[in-house]
Coordinates of C-alpha atoms in Angstrom, one line a residue:
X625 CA -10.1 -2.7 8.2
X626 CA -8.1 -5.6 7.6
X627 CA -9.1 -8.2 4.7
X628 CA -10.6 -10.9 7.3
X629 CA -13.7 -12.4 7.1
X630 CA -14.4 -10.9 10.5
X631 CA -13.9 -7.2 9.5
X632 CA -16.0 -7.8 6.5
X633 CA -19.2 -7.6 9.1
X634 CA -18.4 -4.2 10.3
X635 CA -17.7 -3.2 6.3
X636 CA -21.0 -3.8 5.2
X637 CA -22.6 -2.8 8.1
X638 CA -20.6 0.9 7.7
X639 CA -20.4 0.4 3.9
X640 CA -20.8 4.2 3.1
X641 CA -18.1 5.7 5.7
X642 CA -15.5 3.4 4.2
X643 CA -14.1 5.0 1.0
X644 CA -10.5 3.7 0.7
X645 CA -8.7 0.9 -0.2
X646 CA -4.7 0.8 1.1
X647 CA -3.0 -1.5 -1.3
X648 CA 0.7 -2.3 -0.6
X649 CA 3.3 -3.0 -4.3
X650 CA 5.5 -5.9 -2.8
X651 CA 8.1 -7.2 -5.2
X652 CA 9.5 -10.3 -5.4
X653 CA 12.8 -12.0 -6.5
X654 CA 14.6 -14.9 -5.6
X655 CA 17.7 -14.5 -8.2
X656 CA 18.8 -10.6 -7.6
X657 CA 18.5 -8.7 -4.9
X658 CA 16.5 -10.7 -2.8
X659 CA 17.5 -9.3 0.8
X660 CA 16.8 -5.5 -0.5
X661 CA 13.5 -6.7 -1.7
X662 CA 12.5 -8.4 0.6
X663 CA 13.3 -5.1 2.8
X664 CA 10.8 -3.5 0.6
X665 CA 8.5 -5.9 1.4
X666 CA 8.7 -5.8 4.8
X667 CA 8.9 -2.0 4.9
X668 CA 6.2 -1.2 3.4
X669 CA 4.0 -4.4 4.8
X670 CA 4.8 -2.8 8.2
X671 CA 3.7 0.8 7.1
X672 CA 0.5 -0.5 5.6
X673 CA -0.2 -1.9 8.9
X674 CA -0.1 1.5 10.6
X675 CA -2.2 3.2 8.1
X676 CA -5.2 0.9 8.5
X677 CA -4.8 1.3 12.2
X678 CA -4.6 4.7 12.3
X679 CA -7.4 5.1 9.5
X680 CA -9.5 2.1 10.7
X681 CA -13.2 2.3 9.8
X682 CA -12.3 4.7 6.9
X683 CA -9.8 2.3 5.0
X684 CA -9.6 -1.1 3.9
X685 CA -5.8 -2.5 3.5
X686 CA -6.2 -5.1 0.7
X687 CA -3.5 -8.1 0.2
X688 CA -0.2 -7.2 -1.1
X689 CA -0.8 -6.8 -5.1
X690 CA 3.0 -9.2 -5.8
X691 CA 4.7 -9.1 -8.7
X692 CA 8.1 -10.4 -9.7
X693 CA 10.6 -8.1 -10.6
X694 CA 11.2 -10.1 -13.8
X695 CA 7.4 -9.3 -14.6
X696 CA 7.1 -7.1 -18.1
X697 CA 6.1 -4.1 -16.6
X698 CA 2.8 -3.6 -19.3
X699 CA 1.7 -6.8 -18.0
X700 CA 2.1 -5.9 -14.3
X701 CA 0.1 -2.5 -15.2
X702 CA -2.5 -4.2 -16.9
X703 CA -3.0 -6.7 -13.9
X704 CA -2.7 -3.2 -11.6
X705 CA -5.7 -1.9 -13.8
X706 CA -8.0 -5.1 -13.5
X707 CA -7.9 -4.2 -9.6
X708 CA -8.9 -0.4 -10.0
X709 CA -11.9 -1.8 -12.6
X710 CA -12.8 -4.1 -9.5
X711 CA -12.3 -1.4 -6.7
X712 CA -14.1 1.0 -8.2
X713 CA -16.7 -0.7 -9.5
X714 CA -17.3 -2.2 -5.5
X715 CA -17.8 1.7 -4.3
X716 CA -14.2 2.7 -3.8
X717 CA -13.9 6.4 -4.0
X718 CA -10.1 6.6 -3.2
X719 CA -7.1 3.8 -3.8
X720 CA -3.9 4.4 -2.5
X721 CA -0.8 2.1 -3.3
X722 CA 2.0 2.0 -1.2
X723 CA 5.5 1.1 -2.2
X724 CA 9.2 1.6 -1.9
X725 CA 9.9 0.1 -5.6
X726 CA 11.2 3.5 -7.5
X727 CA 9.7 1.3 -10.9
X728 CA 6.4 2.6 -10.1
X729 CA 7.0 6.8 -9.9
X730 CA 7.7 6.3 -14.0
X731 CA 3.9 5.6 -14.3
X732 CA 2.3 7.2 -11.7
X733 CA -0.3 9.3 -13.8
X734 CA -1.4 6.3 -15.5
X735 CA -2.8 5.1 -11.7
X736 CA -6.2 5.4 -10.8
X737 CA -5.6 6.6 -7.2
X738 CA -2.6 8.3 -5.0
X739 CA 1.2 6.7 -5.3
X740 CA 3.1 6.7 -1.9
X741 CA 6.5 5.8 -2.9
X742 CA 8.8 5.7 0.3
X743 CA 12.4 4.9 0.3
X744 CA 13.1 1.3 2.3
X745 CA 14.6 1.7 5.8
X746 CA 16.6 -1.2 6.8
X747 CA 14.7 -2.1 9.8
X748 CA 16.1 -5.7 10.6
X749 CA 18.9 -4.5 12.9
X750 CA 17.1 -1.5 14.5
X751 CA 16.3 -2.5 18.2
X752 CA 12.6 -2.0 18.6
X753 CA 12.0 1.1 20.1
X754 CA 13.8 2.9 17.5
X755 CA 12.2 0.7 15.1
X756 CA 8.8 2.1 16.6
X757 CA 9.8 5.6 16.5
X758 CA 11.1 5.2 12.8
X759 CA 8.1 3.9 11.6
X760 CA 6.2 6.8 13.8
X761 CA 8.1 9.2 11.9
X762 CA 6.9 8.2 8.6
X763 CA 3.5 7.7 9.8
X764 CA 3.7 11.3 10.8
X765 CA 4.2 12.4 7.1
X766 CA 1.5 10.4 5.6
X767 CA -1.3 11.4 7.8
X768 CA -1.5 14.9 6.2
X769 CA -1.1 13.2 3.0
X770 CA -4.0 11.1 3.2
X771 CA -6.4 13.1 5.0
X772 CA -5.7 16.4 2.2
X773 CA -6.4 13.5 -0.6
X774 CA -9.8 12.6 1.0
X775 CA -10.4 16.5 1.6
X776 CA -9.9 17.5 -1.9
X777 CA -11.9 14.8 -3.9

């Protein structure tokens, strides 16, 4: 399910069946690398987007948690952590975060949930069906992921 008002009606009405917030890391810079981040961004927006329709009506994909890339990373953690208190204390039994910013693997066992970390593919010159099939390809390799996390908690 998508954060929209109108999805929130079939949440609470199927409440116990959804388990699992999808929440994408976007960065964002406008002094240094802004094309590659905003690649990251896009990336990993798009990917999100499969993952809740593949998963619908077991997932919820939450807005993009932003931070700049300037952003003291402690303070960007503690920010992090204020969502998991939040999540979790809403019924969430599984968060996954979803990223393609390399910053995040460093402090991946402090997380409350599962880090995907996936490596940006340029997709703005790819012509769309091999944009679809890209993005098919790496949908392939999550599914197993995600469905062994929910199998062994």
């Amino acid at each position: 399910m998508k954060w929209q008002a109108t999805e929130m009606d079939t949440y609470l009405q199927a409440k116990e069946y959804v388990d699992t917030a999808i929440i994408p890391l976007i960065p964002l810079s406008w002094q240094k690398e802004v094309k590659q981040t905003v690649a990251m961004g896009e990336f990993i927006s798009i990917i999100t987007g499969e993952v809740e329709k593949q998963f619908h009506g077991r997932v919820v994909q939450f807005p993009s948690f932003t931070y700049l890339k300037s952003e003291k990373f402690d303070k960007r953690l503690e920010r992090l952590f204020e969502w998991q208190e939040e999540l979790r204390a809403g019924g969430i039994n599984h968060i996954v975060y979803l990223t393609s910013d390399g910053e995040w693997k460093t402090v991946e066992g402090e997380l409350d949930g599962m880090l995907l970390w996936m490596p940006t593919i340029p997709l703005e010159h790819m012509d769309v069906t091999y944009k679809k099939d890209v993005i098919s390809d790496q949908m392939k390799q999550l599914i197993p992921i995600l469905t062994n996390q929910w199998q062994n908690k």
